[in-house]
Amino acid sequence: MALKDVRIIPLDVGRFEWEQCESTLRRGIGKRITSPYVVWYIEGLEKKVLVDAGPPDQERAQKLHKAFKPTISPEQETLQRLRQIGVNPNDVDILILTHLHFDHVGHSDKFPKARIFVTREEFNYAMSPLPPSRLGYETLLPGIEPVFLPVIRQFEFLEMREEEILPGLKIIPTPGHTVGTISVEVMTGNGSYIIAADAVYTYEHLQGDAAQNIPFLMPGVYMDFIATWKSFETILRRARYDIYRVIPGHDFEVLRR
């Protein structure tokens, strides 16, 4: 593997709307914003690697999650985005699910040959979540089966500890958004980058508020305040305190960069 050949390719797999204060706690209360759904293909490693599988198709997303007003064109669906960069879903060797929310597992059943990695802690919670979490996981809802359920046989469970999956590819535990959220560290010819997914929604979280001497801004949706804060610290440290070596989960800047 030549590090100079390793690239992280963000794929734009749709849009959704939410309150700004859901993205960043106490900011823009009552103001709705549009954010992207993103997945990441990693090119140049020993295996073909995809991080997250994006939201489901427009029909399912709109039916179950209409509050977010999802907009996912056929061309934006994860499988089509992969084909647009010359990747056949059947050829994906490894699929890493940073967590099991619907917008990260929507096409996880479309990679028949992939080893699918998820943390055991995330899976255990997703299968029996507290009532407020059920819609996010599409679990324990009458008449609804989570997309990831049919591919459990492909799951390979990780513990909440750092682990190398391939040379140049590591898993980092970054809980807080959910109990079992992980980030992915990728070594490239330009150094390491951290795919934080929903451990960090936007760069704003890591920019903080200097005027108030607050190093981080909290997301508005999280399960554990303290774990989220500690994960920010972990991610930024691993990124050598360069926020642009961090790749957030729902920031248009990721697509521009």
mmCIF file of C-alpha atoms in Angstrom:
data_model
loop_
_atom_site.group_PDB
_atom_site.id
_atom_site.type_symbol
_atom_site.label_atom_id
_atom_site.label_comp_id
_atom_site.label_asym_id
_atom_site.label_seq_id
_atom_site.Cartn_x
_atom_site.Cartn_y
_atom_site.Cartn_z
ATOM 1 C CA MET A 1 0.000 0.000 0.000
ATOM 2 C CA ALA A 2 1.389 3.399 -0.998
ATOM 3 C CA LEU A 3 0.061 6.082 1.331
ATOM 4 C CA LYS A 4 0.190 8.660 -1.452
ATOM 5 C CA ASP A 5 -2.543 6.698 -3.233
ATOM 6 C CA VAL A 6 -4.957 6.690 -0.279
ATOM 7 C CA ARG A 7 -7.851 9.112 -0.665
ATOM 8 C CA ILE A 8 -11.030 9.711 1.316
ATOM 9 C CA ILE A 9 -13.888 10.434 -1.080
ATOM 10 C CA PRO A 10 -17.013 11.963 0.521
ATOM 11 C CA LEU A 11 -20.220 11.096 -1.322
ATOM 12 C CA ASP A 12 -23.248 13.381 -1.236
ATOM 13 C CA VAL A 13 -26.172 11.037 -0.599
ATOM 14 C CA GLY A 14 -29.012 13.463 0.146
ATOM 15 C CA ARG A 15 -30.307 16.392 2.166
ATOM 16 C CA PHE A 16 -32.460 16.886 5.232
ATOM 17 C CA GLU A 17 -33.864 19.711 7.331
ATOM 18 C CA TRP A 18 -33.734 20.143 11.092
ATOM 19 C CA GLU A 19 -33.672 22.830 13.738
ATOM 20 C CA GLN A 20 -30.317 24.557 14.007
ATOM 21 C CA CYS A 21 -30.407 23.933 17.756
ATOM 22 C CA GLU A 22 -30.524 20.202 17.009
ATOM 23 C CA SER A 23 -27.259 20.556 15.140
ATOM 24 C CA THR A 24 -25.653 22.899 17.692
ATOM 25 C CA LEU A 25 -27.123 23.127 21.162
ATOM 26 C CA ARG A 26 -28.888 26.448 21.947
ATOM 27 C CA ARG A 27 -27.890 28.022 18.629
ATOM 28 C CA GLY A 28 -30.568 29.279 16.230
ATOM 29 C CA ILE A 29 -33.594 28.156 18.219
ATOM 30 C CA GLY A 30 -36.595 28.082 15.869
ATOM 31 C CA LYS A 31 -34.427 28.322 12.738
ATOM 32 C CA ARG A 32 -34.444 25.409 10.293
ATOM 33 C CA ILE A 33 -31.322 24.564 8.336
ATOM 34 C CA THR A 34 -30.450 22.128 5.560
ATOM 35 C CA SER A 35 -27.650 19.615 6.024
ATOM 36 C CA PRO A 36 -26.168 16.852 3.870
ATOM 37 C CA TYR A 37 -26.183 13.111 4.318
ATOM 38 C CA VAL A 38 -22.652 11.856 3.613
ATOM 39 C CA VAL A 39 -20.853 8.523 3.269
ATOM 40 C CA TRP A 40 -17.142 8.007 2.617
ATOM 41 C CA TYR A 41 -15.350 5.709 0.205
ATOM 42 C CA ILE A 42 -11.684 5.096 0.978
ATOM 43 C CA GLU A 43 -9.573 4.519 -2.096
ATOM 44 C CA GLY A 44 -6.092 3.037 -2.209
ATOM 45 C CA LEU A 45 -6.116 0.672 0.770
ATOM 46 C CA GLU A 46 -5.585 -3.090 0.454
ATOM 47 C CA LYS A 47 -9.368 -3.523 0.439
ATOM 48 C CA LYS A 48 -12.301 -1.495 -0.883
ATOM 49 C CA VAL A 49 -13.708 0.283 2.169
ATOM 50 C CA LEU A 50 -16.945 2.200 2.670
ATOM 51 C CA VAL A 51 -17.731 4.090 5.860
ATOM 52 C CA ASP A 52 -21.485 4.175 6.517
ATOM 53 C CA ALA A 53 -24.222 3.289 4.060
ATOM 54 C CA GLY A 54 -26.276 6.491 3.984
ATOM 55 C CA PRO A 55 -30.010 7.007 4.390
ATOM 56 C CA PRO A 56 -32.622 4.757 2.772
ATOM 57 C CA ASP A 57 -34.377 5.695 -0.448
ATOM 58 C CA GLN A 58 -36.648 8.732 -0.590
ATOM 59 C CA GLU A 59 -39.875 6.768 -0.137
ATOM 60 C CA ARG A 60 -38.817 5.048 3.077
ATOM 61 C CA ALA A 61 -37.037 8.093 4.469
ATOM 62 C CA GLN A 62 -40.053 10.320 3.842
ATOM 63 C CA LYS A 63 -42.478 7.765 5.264
ATOM 64 C CA LEU A 64 -40.622 7.192 8.536
ATOM 65 C CA HIS A 65 -38.713 10.442 9.020
ATOM 66 C CA LYS A 66 -40.857 13.130 7.410
ATOM 67 C CA ALA A 67 -40.033 15.610 10.189
ATOM 68 C CA PHE A 68 -36.576 15.895 8.587
ATOM 69 C CA LYS A 69 -38.025 16.532 5.104
ATOM 70 C CA PRO A 70 -35.432 14.235 3.503
ATOM 71 C CA THR A 71 -34.600 14.833 -0.141
ATOM 72 C CA ILE A 72 -32.800 11.901 -1.759
ATOM 73 C CA SER A 73 -32.840 11.701 -5.535
ATOM 74 C CA PRO A 74 -32.212 8.346 -7.275
ATOM 75 C CA GLU A 75 -28.825 9.696 -8.395
ATOM 76 C CA GLN A 76 -27.912 10.482 -4.782
ATOM 77 C CA GLU A 77 -28.614 7.047 -3.373
ATOM 78 C CA THR A 78 -25.491 5.403 -1.991
ATOM 79 C CA LEU A 79 -25.257 2.660 -4.613
ATOM 80 C CA GLN A 80 -25.528 5.145 -7.465
ATOM 81 C CA ARG A 81 -22.939 7.440 -5.941
ATOM 82 C CA LEU A 82 -20.539 4.510 -5.722
ATOM 83 C CA ARG A 83 -21.162 3.550 -9.333
ATOM 84 C CA GLN A 84 -20.529 7.155 -10.361
ATOM 85 C CA ILE A 85 -16.962 6.812 -9.064
ATOM 86 C CA GLY A 86 -16.516 3.390 -10.637
ATOM 87 C CA VAL A 87 -17.200 1.220 -7.578
ATOM 88 C CA ASN A 88 -19.556 -1.749 -7.822
ATOM 89 C CA PRO A 89 -21.347 -2.423 -4.498
ATOM 90 C CA ASN A 90 -20.575 -6.145 -4.943
ATOM 91 C CA ASP A 91 -16.887 -5.310 -4.837
ATOM 92 C CA VAL A 92 -16.944 -3.509 -1.471
ATOM 93 C CA ASP A 93 -14.863 -5.609 0.915
ATOM 94 C CA ILE A 94 -15.444 -3.737 4.153
ATOM 95 C CA LEU A 95 -18.353 -1.630 5.369
ATOM 96 C CA ILE A 96 -17.806 0.208 8.644
ATOM 97 C CA LEU A 97 -20.962 1.430 10.369
ATOM 98 C CA THR A 98 -20.060 4.264 12.719
ATOM 99 C CA HIS A 99 -23.402 3.692 14.450
ATOM 100 C CA LEU A 100 -26.787 2.232 13.547
ATOM 101 C CA HIS A 101 -29.043 5.252 13.057
ATOM 102 C CA PHE A 102 -31.251 5.028 9.966
ATOM 103 C CA ASP A 103 -29.300 7.629 7.971
ATOM 104 C CA HIS A 104 -26.083 5.633 8.297
ATOM 105 C CA VAL A 105 -27.364 2.122 7.562
ATOM 106 C CA GLY A 106 -29.970 2.752 4.862
ATOM 107 C CA HIS A 107 -28.276 0.595 2.225
ATOM 108 C CA SER A 108 -26.305 -1.741 4.471
ATOM 109 C CA ASP A 109 -28.176 -4.688 2.986
ATOM 110 C CA LYS A 110 -26.768 -4.015 -0.506
ATOM 111 C CA PHE A 111 -23.183 -5.229 0.048
ATOM 112 C CA PRO A 112 -23.390 -9.022 -0.056
ATOM 113 C CA LYS A 113 -19.644 -9.681 0.035
ATOM 114 C CA ALA A 114 -18.666 -7.092 2.612
ATOM 115 C CA ARG A 115 -17.468 -7.679 6.119
ATOM 116 C CA ILE A 116 -19.626 -5.276 8.133
ATOM 117 C CA PHE A 117 -18.079 -3.835 11.275
ATOM 118 C CA VAL A 118 -20.096 -2.323 14.131
ATOM 119 C CA THR A 119 -19.504 -2.156 17.859
ATOM 120 C CA ARG A 120 -21.168 -4.735 20.033
ATOM 121 C CA GLU A 121 -22.331 -2.007 22.402
ATOM 122 C CA GLU A 122 -24.057 -0.126 19.583
ATOM 123 C CA PHE A 123 -25.758 -3.258 18.278
ATOM 124 C CA ASN A 124 -26.997 -4.321 21.701
ATOM 125 C CA TYR A 125 -28.532 -0.918 22.348
ATOM 126 C CA ALA A 126 -29.998 -0.600 18.839
ATOM 127 C CA MET A 127 -31.843 -3.885 19.215
ATOM 128 C CA SER A 128 -33.549 -2.763 22.420
ATOM 129 C CA PRO A 129 -33.336 1.023 22.678
ATOM 130 C CA LEU A 130 -35.150 3.280 25.087
ATOM 131 C CA PRO A 131 -38.413 4.600 23.586
ATOM 132 C CA PRO A 132 -37.010 8.021 22.522
ATOM 133 C CA SER A 133 -34.320 6.223 20.474
ATOM 134 C CA ARG A 134 -36.560 3.794 18.625
ATOM 135 C CA LEU A 135 -37.338 5.916 15.574
ATOM 136 C CA GLY A 136 -33.667 6.779 15.019
ATOM 137 C CA TYR A 137 -32.865 3.083 14.856
ATOM 138 C CA GLU A 138 -36.201 2.082 13.255
ATOM 139 C CA THR A 139 -36.325 -0.557 15.971
ATOM 140 C CA LEU A 140 -39.343 -1.907 17.905
ATOM 141 C CA LEU A 141 -41.755 0.000 15.674
ATOM 142 C CA PRO A 142 -44.936 -1.893 14.697
ATOM 143 C CA GLY A 143 -44.726 -3.239 11.146
ATOM 144 C CA ILE A 144 -41.191 -1.874 10.573
ATOM 145 C CA GLU A 145 -37.999 -3.898 10.258
ATOM 146 C CA PRO A 146 -34.659 -2.082 10.535
ATOM 147 C CA VAL A 147 -32.710 -2.147 7.274
ATOM 148 C CA PHE A 148 -29.713 -3.699 8.999
ATOM 149 C CA LEU A 149 -31.633 -6.633 10.464
ATOM 150 C CA PRO A 150 -31.287 -8.996 7.446
ATOM 151 C CA VAL A 151 -27.489 -8.541 7.338
ATOM 152 C CA ILE A 152 -26.741 -9.260 10.987
ATOM 153 C CA ARG A 153 -25.083 -12.468 9.787
ATOM 154 C CA GLN A 154 -22.449 -10.271 8.095
ATOM 155 C CA PHE A 155 -21.748 -8.252 11.240
ATOM 156 C CA GLU A 156 -18.371 -8.485 12.899
ATOM 157 C CA PHE A 157 -18.539 -7.004 16.362
ATOM 158 C CA LEU A 158 -15.934 -4.622 17.708
ATOM 159 C CA GLU A 159 -15.322 -3.740 21.314
ATOM 160 C CA MET A 160 -15.123 -0.106 22.366
ATOM 161 C CA ARG A 161 -11.367 0.135 22.013
ATOM 162 C CA GLU A 162 -8.911 1.229 19.346
ATOM 163 C CA GLU A 163 -8.421 -1.436 16.714
ATOM 164 C CA GLU A 164 -6.638 -1.644 13.374
ATOM 165 C CA ILE A 165 -8.902 -3.109 10.693
ATOM 166 C CA LEU A 166 -6.349 -2.831 7.873
ATOM 167 C CA PRO A 167 -2.925 -1.245 7.565
ATOM 168 C CA GLY A 168 -3.706 2.471 7.479
ATOM 169 C CA LEU A 169 -7.241 2.086 8.870
ATOM 170 C CA LYS A 170 -8.106 2.229 12.575
ATOM 171 C CA ILE A 171 -11.284 2.315 14.604
ATOM 172 C CA ILE A 172 -11.454 4.805 17.473
ATOM 173 C CA PRO A 173 -14.225 4.642 20.100
ATOM 174 C CA THR A 174 -16.001 8.015 20.256
ATOM 175 C CA PRO A 175 -19.248 7.493 22.171
ATOM 176 C CA GLY A 176 -21.663 10.222 23.147
ATOM 177 C CA HIS A 177 -23.866 10.650 20.104
ATOM 178 C CA THR A 178 -24.834 7.043 20.769
ATOM 179 C CA VAL A 179 -23.462 4.500 23.210
ATOM 180 C CA GLY A 180 -21.389 2.720 20.567
ATOM 181 C CA THR A 181 -20.384 5.425 18.087
ATOM 182 C CA ILE A 182 -16.959 4.996 16.514
ATOM 183 C CA SER A 183 -14.767 7.177 14.308
ATOM 184 C CA VAL A 184 -12.373 5.984 11.616
ATOM 185 C CA GLU A 185 -8.743 7.102 11.369
ATOM 186 C CA VAL A 186 -7.299 6.882 7.856
ATOM 187 C CA MET A 187 -3.605 7.248 7.130
ATOM 188 C CA THR A 188 -2.868 9.004 3.834
ATOM 189 C CA GLY A 189 0.220 10.391 2.161
ATOM 190 C CA ASN A 190 -0.748 13.718 3.720
ATOM 191 C CA GLY A 191 -0.994 12.295 7.228
ATOM 192 C CA SER A 192 -3.956 10.942 9.155
ATOM 193 C CA TYR A 193 -7.572 12.106 8.952
ATOM 194 C CA ILE A 194 -10.451 11.248 11.257
ATOM 195 C CA ILE A 195 -13.854 10.399 9.781
ATOM 196 C CA ALA A 196 -15.878 11.446 12.818
ATOM 197 C CA ALA A 197 -19.346 10.960 11.297
ATOM 198 C CA ASP A 198 -21.901 11.917 13.950
ATOM 199 C CA ALA A 199 -19.396 12.134 16.772
ATOM 200 C CA VAL A 200 -18.929 15.621 15.264
ATOM 201 C CA TYR A 201 -21.791 16.963 13.141
ATOM 202 C CA THR A 202 -20.056 20.121 11.905
ATOM 203 C CA TYR A 203 -16.777 22.022 12.183
ATOM 204 C CA GLU A 204 -18.585 24.539 14.376
ATOM 205 C CA HIS A 205 -18.475 22.039 17.248
ATOM 206 C CA LEU A 206 -14.682 21.993 17.236
ATOM 207 C CA GLN A 207 -14.305 25.736 16.645
ATOM 208 C CA GLY A 208 -16.009 26.456 19.954
ATOM 209 C CA ASP A 209 -16.734 29.948 21.268
ATOM 210 C CA ALA A 210 -13.576 31.874 22.120
ATOM 211 C CA ALA A 211 -15.540 34.842 23.476
ATOM 212 C CA GLN A 212 -17.006 32.610 26.179
ATOM 213 C CA ASN A 213 -13.839 30.544 26.618
ATOM 214 C CA ILE A 214 -15.649 27.391 25.465
ATOM 215 C CA PRO A 215 -13.410 25.091 23.402
ATOM 216 C CA PHE A 216 -16.282 23.018 21.967
ATOM 217 C CA LEU A 217 -19.923 23.601 21.117
ATOM 218 C CA MET A 218 -22.222 20.726 21.927
ATOM 219 C CA PRO A 219 -24.469 19.083 19.355
ATOM 220 C CA GLY A 220 -28.155 19.358 20.122
ATOM 221 C CA VAL A 221 -28.750 15.614 19.800
ATOM 222 C CA TYR A 222 -26.665 13.347 21.975
ATOM 223 C CA MET A 223 -27.042 10.536 24.502
ATOM 224 C CA ASP A 224 -24.234 11.399 26.893
ATOM 225 C CA PHE A 225 -22.927 14.929 27.428
ATOM 226 C CA ILE A 226 -19.693 13.923 29.166
ATOM 227 C CA ALA A 227 -18.877 11.139 26.691
ATOM 228 C CA THR A 228 -19.532 13.513 23.777
ATOM 229 C CA TRP A 229 -17.148 16.103 25.232
ATOM 230 C CA LYS A 230 -14.428 13.516 25.873
ATOM 231 C CA SER A 231 -14.836 12.210 22.318
ATOM 232 C CA PHE A 232 -14.305 15.749 20.986
ATOM 233 C CA GLU A 233 -11.061 15.832 22.961
ATOM 234 C CA THR A 234 -10.005 12.424 21.626
ATOM 235 C CA ILE A 235 -10.799 13.300 18.017
ATOM 236 C CA LEU A 236 -9.037 16.642 18.120
ATOM 237 C CA ARG A 237 -5.974 15.115 19.765
ATOM 238 C CA ARG A 238 -5.804 12.384 17.125
ATOM 239 C CA ALA A 239 -6.144 15.092 14.457
ATOM 240 C CA ARG A 240 -3.096 16.871 15.935
ATOM 241 C CA TYR A 241 -5.360 19.791 16.880
ATOM 242 C CA ASP A 242 -6.083 20.603 13.248
ATOM 243 C CA ILE A 243 -9.868 20.653 12.892
ATOM 244 C CA TYR A 244 -9.577 20.226 9.131
ATOM 245 C CA ARG A 245 -8.093 16.791 9.663
ATOM 246 C CA VAL A 246 -11.483 15.928 11.129
ATOM 247 C CA ILE A 247 -14.318 14.980 8.776
ATOM 248 C CA PRO A 248 -17.725 15.710 10.345
ATOM 249 C CA GLY A 249 -20.903 13.860 9.477
ATOM 250 C CA HIS A 250 -23.263 16.615 8.346
ATOM 251 C CA ASP A 251 -21.233 19.590 7.105
ATOM 252 C CA PHE A 252 -21.347 20.907 3.524
ATOM 253 C CA GLU A 253 -17.703 21.975 3.936
ATOM 254 C CA VAL A 254 -16.759 18.271 3.764
ATOM 255 C CA LEU A 255 -18.213 18.072 0.251
ATOM 256 C CA ARG A 256 -16.521 21.303 -0.822
ATOM 257 C CA ARG A 257 -13.131 20.182 0.501
#
